[in-house]
Amino acid sequence: MEVDREPRRELLNLVRSLKQRVQMDGELGRSLSYLTRRKINVADRGAAVNPAEAAAPAAETPLSGIVSHLEEVRLDLGDCRRCLLHRTRHRLVFGEGNPKADLVFVGEAPGADEDAQGRPFVGRAGQLLTKIIEAMGLKREEVYICNILKCRPPGNRNPEPDEIASCEPFLIRQLEAIHPRAICALGTFAAHTLLKSEAPISVLRGRFHSYQEIPLMPTYHPAYLLRNSGAKKQVWEDVQMIMKELKK
Ligand code: SF4
């Protein structure tokens, strides 16, 4: 029986690693062409398909160093089990967008839609965030979007301090890798975690703070705006200040 179990375990590990690689490449916007079937000619064996390609050095894009830094963070996070949230999550939500973004939005944690899709801000609040980004004259794929926690707290409850402590090092490394010109903290938990402040979001918003010498604007979370449309005016004031900062 042992003889049969070992190859099965090995196969399961291989499938798990491939799944992780596909998820990570998808998050980083990298090609998934290795998933498509390619016809191999006998002549191709042992030789490059295109000798010119083989002779040319690998193209260095301006993003390559940055992407690999983010990729490294994603790899280190792996199939994270550092806090108990791994038990109830369906998908880990690392973050997505331009790895060289001028602007990073940091939210609280994935909700049900994000947990199902493995992508940040894709539910109703996410659609509102996309509208805010477009109203700023930007495209969603031009910015980077992530959360303090990478896994959904059950029932969307508030993050616990130990969960934030376990997950925050990866957010710090994401922000280091991207090194944006401005950060927008969405909601109380993002603002409190990044600024190490306990002041209410209503007091923190409306002016820039500094996160590692990067201007940081706290504002209301889009989920709050869905319940309190009166706060849209203040969020618009906040994002206009970000737009001005990015034009400097
Ligand atoms: S919330 Fe963060 S620390 Fe906790 S399991 Fe998910 S990725 Fe790991």
Tab-separated table of C-alpha atoms and ligand atoms in Angstrom:
chain	number	residue	atom	x	y	z
A	1	MET	CA	0.000	0.000	0.000
A	2	GLU	CA	2.836	2.413	0.894
A	3	VAL	CA	4.281	1.916	-2.593
A	4	ASP	CA	0.989	3.131	-4.127
A	5	ARG	CA	0.570	6.124	-1.819
A	6	GLU	CA	3.953	7.750	-2.510
A	7	PRO	CA	3.404	8.452	-6.238
A	8	ARG	CA	-0.111	9.690	-5.407
A	9	ARG	CA	1.269	12.113	-2.817
A	10	GLU	CA	3.939	13.249	-5.259
A	11	LEU	CA	1.309	13.817	-7.956
A	12	LEU	CA	-0.866	15.797	-5.532
A	13	ASN	CA	2.132	17.952	-4.598
A	14	LEU	CA	2.880	18.573	-8.272
A	15	VAL	CA	-0.736	19.571	-8.963
A	16	ARG	CA	-0.684	21.865	-5.914
A	17	SER	CA	2.546	23.558	-7.077
A	18	LEU	CA	1.196	24.013	-10.613
A	19	LYS	CA	-2.035	25.511	-9.246
A	20	GLN	CA	-0.005	27.930	-7.110
A	21	ARG	CA	2.202	28.886	-10.082
A	22	VAL	CA	-0.828	29.508	-12.348
A	23	GLN	CA	-2.507	31.638	-9.665
A	24	MET	CA	0.660	33.632	-9.060
A	25	ASP	CA	1.336	34.210	-12.785
A	26	GLY	CA	-2.290	35.284	-13.247
A	27	GLU	CA	-1.994	37.768	-10.388
A	28	LEU	CA	1.217	39.179	-11.837
A	29	GLY	CA	-0.297	39.445	-15.321
A	30	ARG	CA	2.259	37.009	-16.761
A	31	SER	CA	1.742	34.771	-19.762
A	32	LEU	CA	0.078	31.416	-19.113
A	33	SER	CA	1.159	30.115	-22.505
A	34	TYR	CA	2.763	27.083	-20.871
A	35	LEU	CA	-0.788	25.813	-20.281
A	36	THR	CA	-1.477	25.554	-24.021
A	37	ARG	CA	-0.523	22.455	-25.930
A	38	ARG	CA	2.373	22.921	-28.353
A	39	LYS	CA	3.167	20.562	-31.206
A	40	ILE	CA	6.809	19.528	-31.012
A	41	ASN	CA	8.532	18.594	-34.259
A	42	VAL	CA	11.289	16.032	-34.216
A	43	ALA	CA	13.535	18.780	-35.590
A	44	ASP	CA	12.790	20.892	-32.511
A	45	ARG	CA	14.186	18.324	-30.126
A	46	GLY	CA	17.457	19.374	-28.645
A	47	ALA	CA	17.379	22.680	-30.547
A	48	ALA	CA	15.697	26.020	-30.027
A	49	VAL	CA	12.490	26.505	-32.081
A	50	ASN	CA	13.871	29.780	-33.357
A	51	PRO	CA	17.692	29.883	-33.403
A	52	ALA	CA	17.591	33.679	-33.551
A	53	GLU	CA	15.659	33.698	-30.276
A	54	ALA	CA	18.105	31.268	-28.752
A	55	ALA	CA	21.055	33.435	-29.740
A	56	ALA	CA	19.502	36.656	-28.463
A	57	PRO	CA	19.932	37.452	-24.770
A	58	ALA	CA	16.698	37.344	-22.743
A	59	ALA	CA	14.896	40.654	-23.204
A	60	GLU	CA	15.178	42.829	-20.111
A	61	THR	CA	12.027	44.865	-19.684
A	62	PRO	CA	11.966	47.855	-17.363
A	63	LEU	CA	9.519	45.861	-15.205
A	64	SER	CA	11.563	42.713	-14.869
A	65	GLY	CA	13.324	43.567	-11.608
A	66	ILE	CA	10.139	44.874	-9.997
A	67	VAL	CA	8.008	41.959	-11.122
A	68	SER	CA	10.523	39.496	-9.799
A	69	HIS	CA	10.561	41.297	-6.456
A	70	LEU	CA	6.755	41.053	-6.227
A	71	GLU	CA	6.952	37.474	-7.447
A	72	GLU	CA	9.399	36.721	-4.691
A	73	VAL	CA	6.945	38.090	-2.115
A	74	ARG	CA	4.169	35.941	-3.619
A	75	LEU	CA	6.405	32.883	-3.577
A	76	ASP	CA	7.367	33.476	0.046
A	77	LEU	CA	3.702	33.825	0.968
A	78	GLY	CA	3.015	30.501	-0.768
A	79	ASP	CA	0.019	28.504	0.408
A	80	CYS	CA	0.104	30.567	3.610
A	81	ARG	CA	-1.047	29.040	6.875
A	82	ARG	CA	0.483	31.625	9.194
A	83	CYS	CA	-2.853	32.481	10.782
A	84	LEU	CA	-6.133	30.643	11.282
A	85	LEU	CA	-7.830	32.387	8.356
A	86	HIS	CA	-6.293	29.813	6.018
A	87	ARG	CA	-8.776	27.271	7.380
A	88	THR	CA	-11.842	29.091	6.078
A	89	ARG	CA	-10.570	30.838	2.929
A	90	HIS	CA	-11.278	29.478	-0.527
A	91	ARG	CA	-8.708	31.576	-2.384
A	92	LEU	CA	-5.824	33.641	-1.106
A	93	VAL	CA	-6.046	37.185	-2.518
A	94	PHE	CA	-2.539	38.561	-2.982
A	95	GLY	CA	-3.340	41.722	-4.959
A	96	GLU	CA	-3.313	42.765	-8.601
A	97	GLY	CA	-2.435	45.572	-10.951
A	98	ASN	CA	0.579	47.384	-12.271
A	99	PRO	CA	3.732	46.256	-10.437
A	100	LYS	CA	5.154	49.696	-11.250
A	101	ALA	CA	2.065	51.656	-10.211
A	102	ASP	CA	2.285	55.280	-9.084
A	103	LEU	CA	-0.734	54.684	-6.890
A	104	VAL	CA	-1.567	51.737	-4.603
A	105	PHE	CA	-4.952	51.237	-2.950
A	106	VAL	CA	-4.859	49.232	0.271
A	107	GLY	CA	-8.116	47.861	1.629
A	108	GLU	CA	-8.983	45.758	4.651
A	109	ALA	CA	-9.525	42.134	3.595
A	110	PRO	CA	-11.177	40.051	0.865
A	111	GLY	CA	-14.965	39.634	0.990
A	112	ALA	CA	-17.038	36.744	-0.333
A	113	ASP	CA	-16.610	37.623	-4.046
A	114	GLU	CA	-12.881	38.165	-3.674
A	115	ASP	CA	-12.507	34.917	-1.714
A	116	ALA	CA	-14.300	33.068	-4.529
A	117	GLN	CA	-12.299	34.667	-7.361
A	118	GLY	CA	-8.887	35.184	-5.756
A	119	ARG	CA	-8.908	38.844	-6.874
A	120	PRO	CA	-9.164	42.017	-4.762
A	121	PHE	CA	-12.139	44.401	-4.913
A	122	VAL	CA	-14.349	42.567	-7.415
A	123	GLY	CA	-17.685	42.711	-5.527
A	124	ARG	CA	-20.032	45.712	-5.264
A	125	ALA	CA	-17.498	47.738	-3.272
A	126	GLY	CA	-14.868	46.800	-5.852
A	127	GLN	CA	-17.042	48.042	-8.701
A	128	LEU	CA	-17.396	51.342	-6.863
A	129	LEU	CA	-13.611	51.504	-6.395
A	130	THR	CA	-13.172	50.903	-10.147
A	131	LYS	CA	-15.535	53.846	-10.812
A	132	ILE	CA	-13.526	56.045	-8.422
A	133	ILE	CA	-10.288	55.064	-10.195
A	134	GLU	CA	-11.819	55.858	-13.590
A	135	ALA	CA	-13.149	59.181	-12.292
A	136	MET	CA	-9.518	59.962	-11.395
A	137	GLY	CA	-8.666	59.554	-15.087
A	138	LEU	CA	-6.898	56.231	-14.506
A	139	LYS	CA	-7.567	52.657	-15.534
A	140	ARG	CA	-7.861	49.926	-12.924
A	141	GLU	CA	-4.901	48.074	-14.438
A	142	GLU	CA	-2.712	51.187	-14.095
A	143	VAL	CA	-2.897	51.138	-10.280
A	144	TYR	CA	-2.176	48.336	-7.808
A	145	ILE	CA	-4.871	47.056	-5.441
A	146	CYS	CA	-4.356	44.884	-2.386
A	147	ASN	CA	-5.489	44.406	1.206
A	148	ILE	CA	-4.025	44.254	4.692
A	149	LEU	CA	-5.201	40.629	5.005
A	150	LYS	CA	-4.876	38.221	2.111
A	151	CYS	CA	-7.599	35.854	3.352
A	152	ARG	CA	-11.257	36.501	4.107
A	153	PRO	CA	-12.277	36.709	7.780
A	154	PRO	CA	-15.380	34.509	8.199
A	155	GLY	CA	-18.606	36.475	7.756
A	156	ASN	CA	-16.507	39.573	6.915
A	157	ARG	CA	-15.823	40.167	10.599
A	158	ASN	CA	-13.124	42.673	11.562
A	159	PRO	CA	-9.511	41.484	11.313
A	160	GLU	CA	-7.979	40.318	14.612
A	161	PRO	CA	-4.675	41.882	15.739
A	162	ASP	CA	-2.803	38.558	15.458
A	163	GLU	CA	-4.060	38.087	11.882
A	164	ILE	CA	-2.832	41.569	10.945
A	165	ALA	CA	0.509	40.878	12.638
A	166	SER	CA	0.935	37.649	10.619
A	167	CYS	CA	-0.044	39.147	7.278
A	168	GLU	CA	1.348	42.683	7.443
A	169	PRO	CA	4.986	41.762	6.633
A	170	PHE	CA	3.827	40.718	3.156
A	171	LEU	CA	2.000	44.003	2.588
A	172	ILE	CA	5.124	45.878	3.682
A	173	ARG	CA	7.162	43.917	1.133
A	174	GLN	CA	4.550	44.490	-1.612
A	175	LEU	CA	4.726	48.233	-1.017
A	176	GLU	CA	8.536	48.110	-0.957
A	177	ALA	CA	8.546	46.234	-4.273
A	178	ILE	CA	6.155	48.639	-6.011
A	179	HIS	CA	7.402	51.802	-4.304
A	180	PRO	CA	4.464	53.948	-5.468
A	181	ARG	CA	4.337	57.752	-5.453
A	182	ALA	CA	1.150	57.705	-3.374
A	183	ILE	CA	-0.888	55.277	-1.286
A	184	CYS	CA	-4.602	55.433	-0.617
A	185	ALA	CA	-5.653	53.598	2.555
A	186	LEU	CA	-9.284	52.507	2.252
A	187	GLY	CA	-11.056	52.456	5.587
A	188	THR	CA	-10.184	52.294	9.246
A	189	PHE	CA	-8.144	49.068	9.345
A	190	ALA	CA	-5.933	49.980	6.395
A	191	ALA	CA	-5.302	53.474	7.807
A	192	HIS	CA	-4.662	52.206	11.355
A	193	THR	CA	-2.332	49.432	10.202
A	194	LEU	CA	-0.258	51.574	7.859
A	195	LEU	CA	-0.111	54.670	10.072
A	196	LYS	CA	0.047	52.919	13.448
A	197	SER	CA	-2.652	55.290	14.605
A	198	GLU	CA	-5.924	54.691	16.372
A	199	ALA	CA	-7.558	57.950	15.381
A	200	PRO	CA	-10.964	57.641	13.678
A	201	ILE	CA	-10.899	57.574	9.886
A	202	SER	CA	-13.058	60.724	9.911
A	203	VAL	CA	-10.139	62.508	11.615
A	204	LEU	CA	-7.346	60.898	9.562
A	205	ARG	CA	-8.882	61.497	6.117
A	206	GLY	CA	-8.645	64.752	4.201
A	207	ARG	CA	-4.873	65.241	4.519
A	208	PHE	CA	-1.701	63.415	3.589
A	209	HIS	CA	0.267	61.382	6.099
A	210	SER	CA	3.596	59.704	5.493
A	211	TYR	CA	4.231	55.983	5.105
A	212	GLN	CA	7.950	55.288	4.661
A	213	GLU	CA	8.194	58.807	3.180
A	214	ILE	CA	5.432	57.996	0.657
A	215	PRO	CA	2.397	60.337	0.834
A	216	LEU	CA	-0.537	58.351	2.195
A	217	MET	CA	-4.147	59.505	1.989
A	218	PRO	CA	-6.673	57.704	4.197
A	219	THR	CA	-10.264	57.776	3.008
A	220	TYR	CA	-13.517	55.921	3.550
A	221	HIS	CA	-13.774	52.319	2.354
A	222	PRO	CA	-16.016	51.881	-0.741
A	223	ALA	CA	-18.152	49.416	1.273
A	224	TYR	CA	-18.882	52.286	3.695
A	225	LEU	CA	-19.844	54.494	0.743
A	226	LEU	CA	-22.396	51.905	-0.373
A	227	ARG	CA	-24.145	52.365	2.972
A	228	ASN	CA	-23.474	56.103	3.369
A	229	SER	CA	-23.628	57.815	0.009
A	230	GLY	CA	-23.276	61.193	1.753
A	231	ALA	CA	-19.581	60.421	2.296
A	232	LYS	CA	-18.910	60.292	-1.468
A	233	LYS	CA	-18.213	64.030	-1.498
A	234	GLN	CA	-15.414	63.623	1.065
A	235	VAL	CA	-13.908	60.664	-0.803
A	236	TRP	CA	-13.937	62.736	-3.989
A	237	GLU	CA	-12.097	65.534	-2.148
A	238	ASP	CA	-9.519	63.011	-0.922
A	239	VAL	CA	-8.895	61.451	-4.333
A	240	GLN	CA	-8.631	64.893	-5.934
A	241	MET	CA	-5.758	65.594	-3.543
A	242	ILE	CA	-4.139	62.331	-4.659
A	243	MET	CA	-4.574	63.352	-8.307
A	244	LYS	CA	-2.816	66.654	-7.574
A	245	GLU	CA	0.008	64.802	-5.804
A	246	LEU	CA	0.498	62.479	-8.779
A	247	LYS	CA	0.724	65.444	-11.161
A	248	LYS	CA	3.640	67.016	-9.250
B	1	SF4	S1	-4.480	36.165	6.269
B	1	SF4	FE1	-2.340	36.403	5.660
B	1	SF4	S2	-1.152	35.442	7.329
B	1	SF4	FE2	-3.282	34.695	7.500
B	1	SF4	S3	-3.282	32.773	6.326
B	1	SF4	FE3	-3.952	34.425	4.936
B	1	SF4	S4	-2.076	35.065	3.881
B	1	SF4	FE4	-1.454	33.908	5.711
